[in-house]
JSON list of C-alpha atoms in Angstrom, two decimals:
[
{"chain": "A", "resi": 1, "resn": "UNK", "atom": "CA", "xyz": [-32.02, 28.82, 4.89]},
{"chain": "A", "resi": 2, "resn": "UNK", "atom": "CA", "xyz": [-30.09, 31.11, 2.54]},
{"chain": "A", "resi": 3, "resn": "UNK", "atom": "CA", "xyz": [-29.91, 30.13, -1.10]},
{"chain": "A", "resi": 4, "resn": "UNK", "atom": "CA", "xyz": [-27.43, 31.27, -3.70]},
{"chain": "A", "resi": 5, "resn": "UNK", "atom": "CA", "xyz": [-28.63, 32.99, -6.85]},
{"chain": "A", "resi": 6, "resn": "UNK", "atom": "CA", "xyz": [-28.57, 30.80, -9.93]},
{"chain": "A", "resi": 7, "resn": "UNK", "atom": "CA", "xyz": [-25.75, 32.81, -11.54]},
{"chain": "A", "resi": 8, "resn": "UNK", "atom": "CA", "xyz": [-23.34, 32.46, -8.56]},
{"chain": "A", "resi": 9, "resn": "UNK", "atom": "CA", "xyz": [-20.42, 30.17, -9.41]},
{"chain": "A", "resi": 10, "resn": "UNK", "atom": "CA", "xyz": [-19.47, 27.52, -6.87]},
{"chain": "A", "resi": 11, "resn": "UNK", "atom": "CA", "xyz": [-15.78, 28.19, -7.36]},
{"chain": "A", "resi": 12, "resn": "UNK", "atom": "CA", "xyz": [-13.72, 31.27, -7.91]},
{"chain": "A", "resi": 13, "resn": "UNK", "atom": "CA", "xyz": [-13.78, 30.54, -11.63]},
{"chain": "A", "resi": 14, "resn": "UNK", "atom": "CA", "xyz": [-10.05, 29.83, -11.68]},
{"chain": "A", "resi": 15, "resn": "UNK", "atom": "CA", "xyz": [-9.12, 26.24, -12.36]},
{"chain": "A", "resi": 16, "resn": "UNK", "atom": "CA", "xyz": [-5.93, 24.51, -13.31]},
{"chain": "A", "resi": 17, "resn": "UNK", "atom": "CA", "xyz": [-2.38, 25.05, -12.15]},
{"chain": "A", "resi": 18, "resn": "UNK", "atom": "CA", "xyz": [-1.55, 28.16, -10.20]},
{"chain": "A", "resi": 19, "resn": "UNK", "atom": "CA", "xyz": [1.13, 30.60, -11.23]},
{"chain": "A", "resi": 20, "resn": "UNK", "atom": "CA", "xyz": [4.56, 30.16, -9.62]},
{"chain": "A", "resi": 21, "resn": "UNK", "atom": "CA", "xyz": [5.62, 32.66, -6.99]},
{"chain": "A", "resi": 22, "resn": "UNK", "atom": "CA", "xyz": [8.71, 34.56, -8.19]},
{"chain": "A", "resi": 23, "resn": "UNK", "atom": "CA", "xyz": [11.90, 34.63, -6.13]},
{"chain": "A", "resi": 24, "resn": "UNK", "atom": "CA", "xyz": [13.48, 38.04, -5.66]},
{"chain": "A", "resi": 25, "resn": "UNK", "atom": "CA", "xyz": [17.11, 38.44, -6.72]},
{"chain": "A", "resi": 26, "resn": "UNK", "atom": "CA", "xyz": [19.46, 38.37, -3.78]},
{"chain": "A", "resi": 27, "resn": "UNK", "atom": "CA", "xyz": [16.90, 36.75, -1.48]},
{"chain": "A", "resi": 28, "resn": "UNK", "atom": "CA", "xyz": [18.40, 34.93, 1.51]},
{"chain": "A", "resi": 29, "resn": "UNK", "atom": "CA", "xyz": [15.26, 32.94, 2.27]},
{"chain": "A", "resi": 30, "resn": "UNK", "atom": "CA", "xyz": [12.40, 31.61, 0.19]},
{"chain": "A", "resi": 31, "resn": "UNK", "atom": "CA", "xyz": [9.05, 30.28, 1.28]},
{"chain": "A", "resi": 32, "resn": "UNK", "atom": "CA", "xyz": [8.11, 26.61, 1.13]},
{"chain": "A", "resi": 33, "resn": "UNK", "atom": "CA", "xyz": [5.77, 27.41, -1.77]},
{"chain": "A", "resi": 34, "resn": "UNK", "atom": "CA", "xyz": [8.60, 29.01, -3.75]},
{"chain": "A", "resi": 35, "resn": "UNK", "atom": "CA", "xyz": [10.82, 26.00, -3.02]},
{"chain": "A", "resi": 36, "resn": "UNK", "atom": "CA", "xyz": [8.07, 23.66, -4.24]},
{"chain": "A", "resi": 37, "resn": "UNK", "atom": "CA", "xyz": [7.91, 25.71, -7.44]},
{"chain": "A", "resi": 38, "resn": "UNK", "atom": "CA", "xyz": [11.70, 25.42, -7.86]},
{"chain": "A", "resi": 39, "resn": "UNK", "atom": "CA", "xyz": [11.36, 21.65, -7.53]},
{"chain": "A", "resi": 40, "resn": "UNK", "atom": "CA", "xyz": [8.99, 21.58, -10.48]},
{"chain": "A", "resi": 41, "resn": "UNK", "atom": "CA", "xyz": [5.69, 22.35, -8.78]},
{"chain": "A", "resi": 42, "resn": "UNK", "atom": "CA", "xyz": [5.69, 19.52, -6.25]},
{"chain": "A", "resi": 43, "resn": "UNK", "atom": "CA", "xyz": [3.21, 19.47, -3.39]},
{"chain": "A", "resi": 44, "resn": "UNK", "atom": "CA", "xyz": [3.89, 20.27, 0.25]},
{"chain": "A", "resi": 45, "resn": "UNK", "atom": "CA", "xyz": [3.50, 16.55, 0.97]},
{"chain": "A", "resi": 46, "resn": "UNK", "atom": "CA", "xyz": [6.22, 15.67, -1.55]},
{"chain": "A", "resi": 47, "resn": "UNK", "atom": "CA", "xyz": [8.47, 18.33, -0.03]},
{"chain": "A", "resi": 48, "resn": "UNK", "atom": "CA", "xyz": [7.98, 16.75, 3.40]},
{"chain": "A", "resi": 49, "resn": "UNK", "atom": "CA", "xyz": [8.84, 13.33, 1.94]},
{"chain": "A", "resi": 50, "resn": "UNK", "atom": "CA", "xyz": [12.04, 14.68, 0.38]},
{"chain": "A", "resi": 51, "resn": "UNK", "atom": "CA", "xyz": [13.07, 16.19, 3.71]},
{"chain": "A", "resi": 52, "resn": "UNK", "atom": "CA", "xyz": [12.41, 12.90, 5.51]},
{"chain": "A", "resi": 53, "resn": "UNK", "atom": "CA", "xyz": [14.08, 10.67, 2.90]},
{"chain": "A", "resi": 54, "resn": "UNK", "atom": "CA", "xyz": [17.37, 12.53, 2.35]},
{"chain": "A", "resi": 55, "resn": "UNK", "atom": "CA", "xyz": [19.43, 13.72, 5.33]},
{"chain": "A", "resi": 56, "resn": "UNK", "atom": "CA", "xyz": [21.34, 16.11, 3.03]},
{"chain": "A", "resi": 57, "resn": "UNK", "atom": "CA", "xyz": [18.16, 17.80, 1.76]},
{"chain": "A", "resi": 58, "resn": "UNK", "atom": "CA", "xyz": [17.82, 21.44, 2.93]},
{"chain": "A", "resi": 59, "resn": "UNK", "atom": "CA", "xyz": [15.94, 21.77, 6.19]},
{"chain": "A", "resi": 60, "resn": "UNK", "atom": "CA", "xyz": [13.27, 24.40, 6.76]},
{"chain": "A", "resi": 61, "resn": "UNK", "atom": "CA", "xyz": [13.59, 27.26, 9.18]},
{"chain": "A", "resi": 62, "resn": "UNK", "atom": "CA", "xyz": [10.42, 28.12, 11.04]},
{"chain": "A", "resi": 63, "resn": "UNK", "atom": "CA", "xyz": [9.51, 31.73, 11.73]},
{"chain": "A", "resi": 64, "resn": "UNK", "atom": "CA", "xyz": [6.78, 32.40, 14.29]},
{"chain": "A", "resi": 65, "resn": "UNK", "atom": "CA", "xyz": [6.72, 28.62, 14.90]},
{"chain": "A", "resi": 66, "resn": "UNK", "atom": "CA", "xyz": [4.64, 28.18, 11.81]},
{"chain": "A", "resi": 67, "resn": "UNK", "atom": "CA", "xyz": [5.91, 29.63, 8.54]},
{"chain": "A", "resi": 68, "resn": "UNK", "atom": "CA", "xyz": [8.51, 27.51, 6.74]},
{"chain": "A", "resi": 69, "resn": "UNK", "atom": "CA", "xyz": [11.36, 29.17, 4.94]},
{"chain": "A", "resi": 70, "resn": "UNK", "atom": "CA", "xyz": [14.44, 27.68, 3.28]},
{"chain": "A", "resi": 71, "resn": "UNK", "atom": "CA", "xyz": [17.88, 29.27, 3.07]},
{"chain": "A", "resi": 72, "resn": "UNK", "atom": "CA", "xyz": [18.83, 29.89, -0.57]},
{"chain": "A", "resi": 73, "resn": "UNK", "atom": "CA", "xyz": [22.49, 29.10, 0.22]},
{"chain": "A", "resi": 74, "resn": "UNK", "atom": "CA", "xyz": [21.45, 25.66, 1.55]},
{"chain": "A", "resi": 75, "resn": "UNK", "atom": "CA", "xyz": [19.43, 24.99, -1.61]},
{"chain": "A", "resi": 76, "resn": "UNK", "atom": "CA", "xyz": [22.34, 25.96, -3.85]},
{"chain": "A", "resi": 77, "resn": "UNK", "atom": "CA", "xyz": [24.73, 23.75, -1.84]},
{"chain": "A", "resi": 78, "resn": "UNK", "atom": "CA", "xyz": [22.31, 20.84, -2.19]},
{"chain": "A", "resi": 79, "resn": "UNK", "atom": "CA", "xyz": [22.07, 21.39, -5.94]},
{"chain": "A", "resi": 80, "resn": "UNK", "atom": "CA", "xyz": [25.88, 21.25, -6.20]},
{"chain": "A", "resi": 81, "resn": "UNK", "atom": "CA", "xyz": [25.88, 18.05, -4.11]},
{"chain": "A", "resi": 82, "resn": "UNK", "atom": "CA", "xyz": [23.32, 16.48, -6.46]},
{"chain": "A", "resi": 83, "resn": "UNK", "atom": "CA", "xyz": [25.44, 17.46, -9.47]},
{"chain": "A", "resi": 84, "resn": "UNK", "atom": "CA", "xyz": [28.49, 15.81, -7.87]},
{"chain": "A", "resi": 85, "resn": "UNK", "atom": "CA", "xyz": [26.50, 12.67, -7.08]},
{"chain": "A", "resi": 86, "resn": "UNK", "atom": "CA", "xyz": [25.29, 12.46, -10.67]},
{"chain": "A", "resi": 87, "resn": "UNK", "atom": "CA", "xyz": [28.81, 12.98, -12.04]},
{"chain": "A", "resi": 88, "resn": "UNK", "atom": "CA", "xyz": [30.19, 10.31, -9.71]},
{"chain": "A", "resi": 89, "resn": "UNK", "atom": "CA", "xyz": [27.52, 7.82, -10.81]},
{"chain": "A", "resi": 90, "resn": "UNK", "atom": "CA", "xyz": [28.22, 8.55, -14.48]},
{"chain": "A", "resi": 91, "resn": "UNK", "atom": "CA", "xyz": [31.96, 8.13, -13.92]},
{"chain": "A", "resi": 92, "resn": "UNK", "atom": "CA", "xyz": [31.45, 4.84, -12.08]},
{"chain": "A", "resi": 93, "resn": "UNK", "atom": "CA", "xyz": [29.17, 3.62, -14.83]},
{"chain": "A", "resi": 94, "resn": "UNK", "atom": "CA", "xyz": [31.65, 4.54, -17.56]},
{"chain": "A", "resi": 95, "resn": "UNK", "atom": "CA", "xyz": [34.53, 2.90, -15.67]},
{"chain": "A", "resi": 96, "resn": "UNK", "atom": "CA", "xyz": [32.43, -0.22, -15.23]},
{"chain": "A", "resi": 97, "resn": "UNK", "atom": "CA", "xyz": [31.73, -0.31, -18.96]},
{"chain": "A", "resi": 98, "resn": "UNK", "atom": "CA", "xyz": [35.47, 0.09, -19.72]},
{"chain": "A", "resi": 99, "resn": "UNK", "atom": "CA", "xyz": [36.48, -2.85, -17.47]},
{"chain": "A", "resi": 100, "resn": "UNK", "atom": "CA", "xyz": [34.05, -5.19, -19.26]},
{"chain": "A", "resi": 101, "resn": "UNK", "atom": "CA", "xyz": [35.81, -4.66, -22.60]}
]
């Protein structure tokens, strides 16, 4: 049986959150990891839940039947859609408050 020397760390020595992966300017596609970082550092599991829960959420494109990428144009369109949804909710809420007066 091989034993490790006493001074060998069990981990790589790096703990805590990992650094976000930068997105190149003008990129047409980003990786799933980069998209998770754009969403605030969510996990791959949370990303899968978002995809399943919202039919308007950007869908991944698979390269080599394995690597997930997302189209930047789809992400930007979804962000605009979310902004419109939020504005519509705020407008409906303010109109509802005005009718109660």
